[in-house]
Coordinates of C-alpha atoms in Angstrom, one line a residue:
I1 CA 0.5 140.2 0.5
V2 CA -0.4 143.9 0.8
E3 CA -3.9 145.2 0.1
M4 CA -5.5 148.6 0.3
Q5 CA -9.2 148.6 1.0
I6 CA -11.0 151.8 0.7
S7 CA -14.6 150.9 1.6
H8 CA -17.2 148.1 1.7
H9 CA -15.8 145.6 4.0
A10 CA -18.5 142.9 3.7
Y11 CA -16.5 139.5 3.7
F12 CA -13.4 141.5 3.9
L13 CA -11.6 139.1 6.4
E14 CA -12.7 136.1 4.4
R15 CA -11.2 137.5 1.2
L16 CA -8.0 138.5 3.1
L17 CA -7.8 135.0 4.6
F18 CA -8.5 133.3 1.1
N19 CA -5.8 135.4 -0.6
A20 CA -3.3 134.7 2.2
A21 CA -4.1 130.9 2.1
R22 CA -3.6 130.9 -1.6
V23 CA -0.1 132.4 -1.3
Y24 CA 0.6 130.1 1.6
S25 CA -0.4 126.9 -0.3
S26 CA 1.4 128.0 -3.5
Q27 CA 4.8 127.9 -1.9
L28 CA 5.4 124.2 -2.5
N29 CA 5.9 122.5 -5.8
K30 CA 5.5 118.8 -6.3
G31 CA 8.0 116.8 -4.2
D32 CA 8.9 119.8 -1.9
I33 CA 8.9 119.2 1.8
Y34 CA 6.7 120.9 4.2
K35 CA 9.5 122.5 6.3
E36 CA 10.3 124.7 3.4
I37 CA 6.9 126.6 3.8
Q38 CA 7.5 130.1 5.1
P39 CA 4.8 132.2 7.2
V40 CA 2.7 134.5 5.2
Y41 CA 1.8 138.0 6.5
A42 CA -1.2 139.5 4.7
I43 CA -1.1 143.2 5.6
S44 CA -4.2 145.1 4.7
I45 CA -4.6 148.9 5.0
M46 CA -8.2 150.2 5.1
D47 CA -9.6 153.6 5.2
D48 CA -12.5 152.5 7.5
I49 CA -13.2 150.7 10.6
L50 CA -13.3 147.0 10.5
V51 CA -13.7 146.3 14.3
G52 CA -15.7 148.9 16.1
S53 CA -15.6 147.2 19.5
N54 CA -12.0 148.3 20.3
N55 CA -9.9 151.4 19.8
N56 CA -6.8 149.6 18.4
C57 CA -5.9 150.7 14.9
V58 CA -4.0 147.5 14.1
Q59 CA -5.9 144.2 14.2
T60 CA -3.9 141.1 14.2
Y61 CA -5.3 137.7 13.4
S62 CA -3.5 134.3 13.8
M63 CA -4.5 130.7 14.1
I64 CA -4.6 129.8 17.8
N65 CA -5.4 126.8 19.9
H66 CA -8.7 127.7 21.6
D67 CA -7.8 125.6 24.6
K68 CA -4.4 127.0 25.0
T69 CA -4.5 130.6 23.5
D70 CA -0.7 131.0 23.8
E71 CA -0.2 128.2 21.4
R72 CA -0.2 129.6 17.8
A73 CA 0.2 127.9 14.4
N74 CA 3.0 129.9 12.7
G75 CA 1.6 130.0 9.2
L76 CA -1.0 132.7 8.3
H77 CA -1.0 136.0 9.9
L78 CA -3.5 138.8 9.0
V79 CA -2.8 142.3 9.9
V80 CA -5.4 145.0 9.3
L81 CA -4.5 148.7 9.7
E82 CA -7.7 150.7 10.2
L83 CA -6.6 154.3 9.1
A84 CA -9.9 155.8 10.5
K85 CA -8.8 154.8 14.0
C86 CA -5.1 155.7 13.4
R87 CA -6.1 159.3 12.6
K88 CA -7.5 159.5 16.2
M89 CA -4.1 158.6 17.8
R90 CA -2.3 161.5 19.2
N91 CA 0.9 160.1 20.8
L92 CA 2.8 158.3 18.0
D93 CA 6.3 157.2 19.1
M94 CA 8.5 157.9 16.1
E95 CA 11.1 155.4 17.6
K96 CA 8.8 152.6 16.9
P97 CA 8.6 151.3 13.2
L98 CA 4.9 150.6 13.3
D99 CA 4.1 154.2 14.5
R100 CA 6.4 155.6 11.8
W101 CA 4.3 153.7 9.1
I102 CA 1.1 154.8 10.7
Q103 CA 2.3 158.4 10.5
Y104 CA 3.2 157.8 6.9
F105 CA -0.2 156.5 5.9
I106 CA -2.2 159.1 7.9
N107 CA 0.0 162.1 7.3
P108 CA 2.6 161.7 4.5
E109 CA 3.2 165.4 4.6
Y110 CA 5.1 164.9 8.0
Y111 CA 7.9 163.2 6.1
L112 CA 7.9 165.5 3.2
A113 CA 8.6 168.4 5.5
M114 CA 11.3 166.6 7.5
E115 CA 15.0 167.5 7.2
K116 CA 16.9 165.1 5.0
Q117 CA 19.3 164.3 7.7
E118 CA 16.6 163.1 10.0
L119 CA 14.7 161.2 7.3
E120 CA 17.9 159.3 6.5
K121 CA 17.6 157.7 9.9
M122 CA 14.5 156.0 8.7
P123 CA 15.5 154.3 5.4
F124 CA 12.2 152.5 4.8
Q125 CA 10.2 155.8 5.2
M126 CA 12.8 157.7 3.1
K127 CA 12.2 155.2 0.2
A128 CA 8.5 155.6 0.6
V129 CA 8.7 159.4 0.6
E130 CA 10.8 159.1 -2.6
I131 CA 8.0 157.0 -4.2
L132 CA 5.4 159.4 -2.9
D133 CA 7.3 162.4 -4.3
T134 CA 7.6 160.8 -7.8
T135 CA 3.8 160.2 -7.9
N136 CA 3.4 163.9 -8.4
F137 CA 5.8 164.2 -11.3
T138 CA 4.6 165.2 -14.7
P139 CA 5.4 162.6 -17.5
G140 CA 8.3 164.8 -18.6
Q141 CA 9.6 165.0 -15.0
M142 CA 9.3 161.2 -14.6
R143 CA 11.3 160.6 -17.8
T144 CA 14.0 163.0 -16.5
Y145 CA 14.0 161.1 -13.2
D146 CA 14.2 157.7 -14.7
Q147 CA 17.1 159.0 -16.9
Y148 CA 18.9 160.3 -13.8
I149 CA 18.4 157.0 -11.9
D150 CA 19.7 155.1 -14.9
S151 CA 22.8 157.3 -15.2
V152 CA 23.4 156.7 -11.4
R153 CA 23.1 152.9 -11.9
L154 CA 25.3 153.0 -15.0
H155 CA 28.0 155.0 -13.1
N156 CA 27.9 152.7 -10.2
T157 CA 28.0 149.6 -12.5
I158 CA 31.0 151.1 -14.3
M159 CA 32.8 151.8 -11.0
V160 CA 32.2 148.3 -9.6
D161 CA 33.4 146.7 -12.8
A162 CA 36.5 148.9 -12.9
W163 CA 37.2 148.0 -9.2
E164 CA 36.8 144.3 -9.9
R165 CA 39.1 144.5 -13.0
G166 CA 41.6 146.3 -10.8
I167 CA 41.4 143.7 -8.1
T168 CA 41.9 141.0 -10.8
A169 CA 44.8 142.8 -12.4
G170 CA 46.4 143.4 -9.1
K171 CA 46.2 139.6 -8.2
E172 CA 47.7 138.8 -11.5

């Protein structure tokens, strides 16, 4: 689950937990066994401050045993990224994936200005920048872009098909 929250965070955590629990509980069909349940990570990005009592811009909530706090239930995990706090951070370590995403959310221009060779070392951010870049397209540019992507996919499909037919013919 990924949610963007702009403002008004009354009952925010309750809503986030409710949505995550709904996804968690919908994993099993009648007759399925419990060991098939996978953990759910609900990631919320808010342009506000949820928890004013600390300076961490990432708040992580999990179910814990109150008597043994190192004992956790591996089911629901809530992660809240508070962009208002992230903007105050000065020392982002671009070797850390979380810091790269924080940089993307607070300053996407950083990646738009980056050399392509450097950006290619970060494939997830590269894809996000591509998506960000296309949001500025006019409808005509978007059609042209879609046609280009379709032509690349078609070319790759034809090449793979030809390769597979060549392998089959070679084996015969």
